[in-house]
PDB file of C-alpha atoms in Angstrom:
ATOM      1  CA  UNK R  16       0.000   0.000   0.000  1.00  0.00           C
ATOM      2  CA  UNK R  17       2.899   2.364   0.724  1.00  0.00           C
ATOM      3  CA  UNK R  18       4.049   2.209  -2.921  1.00  0.00           C
ATOM      4  CA  UNK R  19       0.556   3.271  -4.014  1.00  0.00           C
ATOM      5  CA  UNK R  20       0.817   6.501  -1.977  1.00  0.00           C
ATOM      6  CA  UNK R  21       4.308   7.153  -3.335  1.00  0.00           C
ATOM      7  CA  UNK R  22       2.977   6.825  -6.888  1.00  0.00           C
ATOM      8  CA  UNK R  23       0.062   9.156  -6.140  1.00  0.00           C
ATOM      9  CA  UNK R  24       2.424  11.717  -4.581  1.00  0.00           C
ATOM     10  CA  UNK R  25       4.806  11.489  -7.561  1.00  0.00           C
ATOM     11  CA  UNK R  26       1.923  12.045 -10.006  1.00  0.00           C
ATOM     12  CA  UNK R  27       0.602  14.959  -7.927  1.00  0.00           C
ATOM     13  CA  UNK R  28       4.083  16.540  -7.885  1.00  0.00           C
ATOM     14  CA  UNK R  29       4.419  16.036 -11.643  1.00  0.00           C
ATOM     15  CA  UNK R  30       1.111  17.747 -12.394  1.00  0.00           C
ATOM     16  CA  UNK R  31       0.969  20.493  -9.794  1.00  0.00           C
ATOM     17  CA  UNK R  32       4.540  21.332  -8.924  1.00  0.00           C
ATOM     18  CA  UNK R  33       7.568  19.907  -7.271  1.00  0.00           C
ATOM     19  CA  UNK R  34       8.967  21.595  -4.204  1.00  0.00           C
ATOM     20  CA  UNK R  35      12.635  20.774  -4.723  1.00  0.00           C
ATOM     21  CA  UNK R  36      13.242  20.910  -8.507  1.00  0.00           C
ATOM     22  CA  UNK R  37      12.671  23.150 -11.511  1.00  0.00           C
ATOM     23  CA  UNK R  38       9.771  21.617 -13.448  1.00  0.00           C
ATOM     24  CA  UNK R  39       8.576  23.240 -16.679  1.00  0.00           C
ATOM     25  CA  UNK R  40       5.220  22.739 -18.381  1.00  0.00           C
ATOM     26  CA  UNK R  41       3.463  24.157 -21.427  1.00  0.00           C
ATOM     27  CA  UNK R  42       0.691  26.622 -20.560  1.00  0.00           C
ATOM     28  CA  UNK R  43      -0.340  27.244 -24.151  1.00  0.00           C
ATOM     29  CA  UNK R  44       0.860  25.611 -27.324  1.00  0.00           C
ATOM     30  CA  UNK R  45      -0.254  25.959 -30.920  1.00  0.00           C
ATOM     31  CA  UNK R  46      -2.023  23.017 -32.580  1.00  0.00           C
ATOM     32  CA  UNK R  47       0.394  22.856 -35.517  1.00  0.00           C
ATOM     33  CA  UNK R  48       3.377  24.660 -36.991  1.00  0.00           C
ATOM     34  CA  UNK R  49       2.579  26.158 -40.399  1.00  0.00           C
ATOM     35  CA  UNK R  50       5.134  27.221 -42.968  1.00  0.00           C
ATOM     36  CA  UNK R  51       5.720  30.984 -42.746  1.00  0.00           C
ATOM     37  CA  UNK R  52       3.264  31.701 -39.899  1.00  0.00           C
ATOM     38  CA  UNK R  53       4.311  32.582 -36.323  1.00  0.00           C
ATOM     39  CA  UNK R  54       4.186  29.702 -33.846  1.00  0.00           C
ATOM     40  CA  UNK R  55       3.849  30.623 -30.163  1.00  0.00           C
ATOM     41  CA  UNK R  56       4.001  28.772 -26.866  1.00  0.00           C
ATOM     42  CA  UNK R  57       4.165  29.663 -23.191  1.00  0.00           C
ATOM     43  CA  UNK R  58       6.094  27.921 -20.414  1.00  0.00           C
ATOM     44  CA  UNK R  59       5.378  27.874 -16.691  1.00  0.00           C
ATOM     45  CA  UNK R  60       7.624  26.608 -13.916  1.00  0.00           C
ATOM     46  CA  UNK R  61       5.852  24.333 -11.422  1.00  0.00           C
ATOM     47  CA  UNK R  62       8.937  24.042  -9.227  1.00  0.00           C
ATOM     48  CA  UNK R  63      11.645  26.082  -7.542  1.00  0.00           C
ATOM     49  CA  UNK R  64      13.365  29.050  -9.163  1.00  0.00           C
ATOM     50  CA  UNK R  65      16.666  28.775 -11.018  1.00  0.00           C
ATOM     51  CA  UNK R  66      19.327  31.156 -12.345  1.00  0.00           C
ATOM     52  CA  UNK R  67      20.853  28.679 -14.792  1.00  0.00           C
ATOM     53  CA  UNK R  68      18.429  29.246 -17.679  1.00  0.00           C
ATOM     54  CA  UNK R  69      16.885  26.903 -20.204  1.00  0.00           C
ATOM     55  CA  UNK R  70      17.217  25.489 -23.692  1.00  0.00           C
ATOM     56  CA  UNK R  71      14.656  25.096 -26.491  1.00  0.00           C
ATOM     57  CA  UNK R  72      15.124  22.179 -28.886  1.00  0.00           C
ATOM     58  CA  UNK R  73      13.146  21.107 -31.962  1.00  0.00           C
ATOM     59  CA  UNK R  74      13.827  17.615 -33.232  1.00  0.00           C
ATOM     60  CA  UNK R  75      12.452  15.002 -35.583  1.00  0.00           C
ATOM     61  CA  UNK R  76      13.100  13.353 -38.916  1.00  0.00           C
ATOM     62  CA  UNK R  77      11.981  16.422 -40.885  1.00  0.00           C
ATOM     63  CA  UNK R  78      14.506  18.563 -38.974  1.00  0.00           C
ATOM     64  CA  UNK R  79      17.303  16.054 -39.683  1.00  0.00           C
ATOM     65  CA  UNK R  80      16.358  15.890 -43.374  1.00  0.00           C
ATOM     66  CA  UNK R  81      16.433  19.694 -43.704  1.00  0.00           C
ATOM     67  CA  UNK R  82      12.750  19.985 -44.681  1.00  0.00           C
ATOM     68  CA  UNK R  83      11.903  21.895 -41.479  1.00  0.00           C
ATOM     69  CA  UNK R  84      13.714  24.897 -40.064  1.00  0.00           C
ATOM     70  CA  UNK R  85      13.503  28.229 -38.300  1.00  0.00           C
ATOM     71  CA  UNK R  86      15.987  31.075 -38.117  1.00  0.00           C
ATOM     72  CA  UNK R  87      15.449  32.588 -34.665  1.00  0.00           C
ATOM     73  CA  UNK R  88      13.294  32.319 -31.577  1.00  0.00           C
ATOM     74  CA  UNK R  89      12.113  35.148 -29.340  1.00  0.00           C
ATOM     75  CA  UNK R  90      11.684  34.821 -25.584  1.00  0.00           C
ATOM     76  CA  UNK R  91       9.697  37.480 -23.745  1.00  0.00           C
ATOM     77  CA  UNK R  92       8.555  37.800 -20.176  1.00  0.00           C
ATOM     78  CA  UNK R  93       9.413  39.371 -16.862  1.00  0.00           C
ATOM     79  CA  UNK R  94      12.990  38.329 -16.212  1.00  0.00           C
ATOM     80  CA  UNK R  95      14.900  39.783 -13.293  1.00  0.00           C
ATOM     81  CA  UNK R  96      11.946  42.029 -12.424  1.00  0.00           C
ATOM     82  CA  UNK R  97      11.847  43.718 -15.849  1.00  0.00           C
ATOM     83  CA  UNK R  98       9.904  43.062 -19.031  1.00  0.00           C
ATOM     84  CA  UNK R  99      12.528  41.535 -21.304  1.00  0.00           C
ATOM     85  CA  UNK R 100      12.731  40.328 -24.889  1.00  0.00           C
ATOM     86  CA  UNK R 101      15.610  38.091 -25.965  1.00  0.00           C
ATOM     87  CA  UNK R 102      16.171  36.865 -29.523  1.00  0.00           C
ATOM     88  CA  UNK R 103      18.375  33.849 -30.174  1.00  0.00           C
ATOM     89  CA  UNK R 104      19.380  32.070 -33.329  1.00  0.00           C
ATOM     90  CA  UNK R 105      18.051  28.525 -33.669  1.00  0.00           C
ATOM     91  CA  UNK R 106      21.256  26.638 -34.443  1.00  0.00           C
ATOM     92  CA  UNK R 107      21.514  23.300 -36.197  1.00  0.00           C
ATOM     93  CA  UNK R 108      23.237  20.919 -33.783  1.00  0.00           C
ATOM     94  CA  UNK R 109      24.344  17.358 -34.492  1.00  0.00           C
ATOM     95  CA  UNK R 110      23.641  15.044 -31.550  1.00  0.00           C
ATOM     96  CA  UNK R 111      25.833  12.089 -30.571  1.00  0.00           C
ATOM     97  CA  UNK R 112      23.510   9.711 -32.431  1.00  0.00           C
ATOM     98  CA  UNK R 113      24.008  11.680 -35.673  1.00  0.00           C
ATOM     99  CA  UNK R 114      20.537  13.266 -35.701  1.00  0.00           C
ATOM    100  CA  UNK R 115      20.292  16.996 -36.353  1.00  0.00           C
ATOM    101  CA  UNK R 116      18.173  19.251 -34.143  1.00  0.00           C
ATOM    102  CA  UNK R 117      17.436  22.968 -33.877  1.00  0.00           C
ATOM    103  CA  UNK R 118      18.519  24.456 -30.569  1.00  0.00           C
ATOM    104  CA  UNK R 119      18.574  27.830 -28.804  1.00  0.00           C
ATOM    105  CA  UNK R 120      20.247  28.270 -25.419  1.00  0.00           C
ATOM    106  CA  UNK R 121      19.022  30.875 -22.955  1.00  0.00           C
ATOM    107  CA  UNK R 122      21.759  30.459 -20.359  1.00  0.00           C
ATOM    108  CA  UNK R 123      21.746  32.440 -17.165  1.00  0.00           C
ATOM    109  CA  UNK R 124      18.174  33.712 -17.298  1.00  0.00           C
ATOM    110  CA  UNK R 125      16.113  33.581 -14.130  1.00  0.00           C
ATOM    111  CA  UNK R 126      13.260  31.089 -14.161  1.00  0.00           C
ATOM    112  CA  UNK R 127      10.922  32.188 -11.386  1.00  0.00           C
ATOM    113  CA  UNK R 128       9.340  29.722  -9.019  1.00  0.00           C
ATOM    114  CA  UNK R 129       5.785  28.706  -9.718  1.00  0.00           C
ATOM    115  CA  UNK R 130       5.237  27.635  -6.124  1.00  0.00           C
ATOM    116  CA  UNK R 131       5.187  30.916  -4.184  1.00  0.00           C
ATOM    117  CA  UNK R 132       1.608  31.945  -4.604  1.00  0.00           C
ATOM    118  CA  UNK R 133      -0.447  34.530  -2.788  1.00  0.00           C
ATOM    119  CA  UNK R 134      -3.565  33.354  -0.958  1.00  0.00           C
ATOM    120  CA  UNK R 135      -5.788  35.849  -2.764  1.00  0.00           C
ATOM    121  CA  UNK R 136      -7.022  34.265  -6.009  1.00  0.00           C
ATOM    122  CA  UNK R 137      -6.693  37.438  -8.114  1.00  0.00           C
ATOM    123  CA  UNK R 138      -3.141  38.054  -6.956  1.00  0.00           C
ATOM    124  CA  UNK R 139      -2.305  34.376  -7.490  1.00  0.00           C
ATOM    125  CA  UNK R 140      -3.591  34.572 -11.084  1.00  0.00           C
ATOM    126  CA  UNK R 141      -1.601  37.776 -11.684  1.00  0.00           C
ATOM    127  CA  UNK R 142       1.561  36.178 -10.257  1.00  0.00           C
ATOM    128  CA  UNK R 143       1.167  33.122 -12.495  1.00  0.00           C
ATOM    129  CA  UNK R 144       0.804  35.307 -15.596  1.00  0.00           C
ATOM    130  CA  UNK R 145       3.865  37.374 -14.690  1.00  0.00           C
ATOM    131  CA  UNK R 146       6.023  34.283 -14.210  1.00  0.00           C
ATOM    132  CA  UNK R 147       5.266  32.663 -17.547  1.00  0.00           C
ATOM    133  CA  UNK R 148       7.821  32.790 -20.340  1.00  0.00           C
ATOM    134  CA  UNK R 149       6.541  33.429 -23.882  1.00  0.00           C
ATOM    135  CA  UNK R 150       8.258  32.070 -26.994  1.00  0.00           C
ATOM    136  CA  UNK R 151       7.636  32.625 -30.701  1.00  0.00           C
ATOM    137  CA  UNK R 152       9.315  31.701 -33.962  1.00  0.00           C
ATOM    138  CA  UNK R 153       8.458  31.395 -37.645  1.00  0.00           C
ATOM    139  CA  UNK R 154       8.910  27.861 -38.980  1.00  0.00           C
ATOM    140  CA  UNK R 155       9.537  26.965 -42.580  1.00  0.00           C
ATOM    141  CA  UNK R 156       8.564  23.631 -44.035  1.00  0.00           C
ATOM    142  CA  UNK R 157       8.579  22.604 -47.664  1.00  0.00           C
ATOM    143  CA  UNK R 158       7.610  18.942 -47.367  1.00  0.00           C
ATOM    144  CA  UNK R 159       4.914  17.491 -49.611  1.00  0.00           C
ATOM    145  CA  UNK R 160       3.173  15.718 -46.721  1.00  0.00           C
ATOM    146  CA  UNK R 161       2.481  16.970 -43.210  1.00  0.00           C
ATOM    147  CA  UNK R 162       5.238  16.175 -40.742  1.00  0.00           C
ATOM    148  CA  UNK R 163       5.855  16.080 -37.020  1.00  0.00           C
ATOM    149  CA  UNK R 164       8.469  17.567 -34.679  1.00  0.00           C
ATOM    150  CA  UNK R 165       9.210  17.267 -30.982  1.00  0.00           C
ATOM    151  CA  UNK R 166       9.329  20.611 -29.163  1.00  0.00           C
ATOM    152  CA  UNK R 167      11.299  20.395 -25.909  1.00  0.00           C
ATOM    153  CA  UNK R 168      12.112  23.086 -23.358  1.00  0.00           C
ATOM    154  CA  UNK R 169      14.420  21.964 -20.598  1.00  0.00           C
ATOM    155  CA  UNK R 170      15.909  23.818 -17.643  1.00  0.00           C
ATOM    156  CA  UNK R 171      19.644  23.430 -17.113  1.00  0.00           C
ATOM    157  CA  UNK R 172      18.969  22.851 -13.408  1.00  0.00           C
ATOM    158  CA  UNK R 173      16.856  19.724 -13.990  1.00  0.00           C
ATOM    159  CA  UNK R 174      17.349  18.475 -17.559  1.00  0.00           C
ATOM    160  CA  UNK R 175      15.972  14.961 -17.089  1.00  0.00           C
ATOM    161  CA  UNK R 176      12.900  15.500 -14.910  1.00  0.00           C
ATOM    162  CA  UNK R 177      12.077  19.173 -15.478  1.00  0.00           C
ATOM    163  CA  UNK R 178      11.643  19.269 -19.250  1.00  0.00           C
ATOM    164  CA  UNK R 179       8.412  20.050 -21.082  1.00  0.00           C
ATOM    165  CA  UNK R 180       8.053  18.080 -24.340  1.00  0.00           C
ATOM    166  CA  UNK R 181       5.269  17.790 -26.910  1.00  0.00           C
ATOM    167  CA  UNK R 182       4.979  16.483 -30.441  1.00  0.00           C
ATOM    168  CA  UNK R 183       3.524  19.014 -32.880  1.00  0.00           C
ATOM    169  CA  UNK R 184       2.261  18.590 -36.415  1.00  0.00           C
ATOM    170  CA  UNK R 185       3.892  20.592 -39.185  1.00  0.00           C
ATOM    171  CA  UNK R 186       2.032  21.770 -42.301  1.00  0.00           C
ATOM    172  CA  UNK R 187       3.206  23.310 -45.545  1.00  0.00           C
ATOM    173  CA  UNK R 188       0.115  25.556 -45.750  1.00  0.00           C
ATOM    174  CA  UNK R 189      -2.706  26.796 -43.526  1.00  0.00           C
ATOM    175  CA  UNK R 190      -5.337  24.675 -45.333  1.00  0.00           C
ATOM    176  CA  UNK R 191      -3.855  21.607 -43.604  1.00  0.00           C
ATOM    177  CA  UNK R 192      -4.431  23.092 -40.148  1.00  0.00           C
ATOM    178  CA  UNK R 193      -8.160  22.358 -40.062  1.00  0.00           C
ATOM    179  CA  UNK R 194      -7.595  18.646 -39.493  1.00  0.00           C
ATOM    180  CA  UNK R 195      -5.516  19.375 -36.340  1.00  0.00           C
ATOM    181  CA  UNK R 196      -8.062  21.605 -34.622  1.00  0.00           C
TER     182      UNK R 196
END
């Protein structure tokens, strides 16, 4: 029975925050990436704060083949108490297994804790909004068929357990989007 409670606690921590680690999650995420149109997503930290920063990676067969790409990614949010916008180049990186990914490193930025919440519901909502990090980039894709990529955002403080990852469909034109909504 004790293992049951440990599993429940682990699942609760995974979904609602972990008190001793940085733990990122997607707050909003587009349904599909469309060639030439902005793609946006927001990240929230359900764990402790960190000064080490984070990394955004986009991977998949269509990235490795060169059919999918993006030039730069923009991060905006309240960082260090000030509204900040940071643009980074999405670099092609070859992993140890030979696969190619797109990657942008945001080293040294402060990821605020998602755990310190006010008791007043309005203030709690306001705090959550202020702590979210907003990302956007413009993908390009010239494949004949729709594809798929893995979007991963991981904190340097907790790479293995704190990452947020989701597969997203990729379309060559906006007419394909309807089937993903």
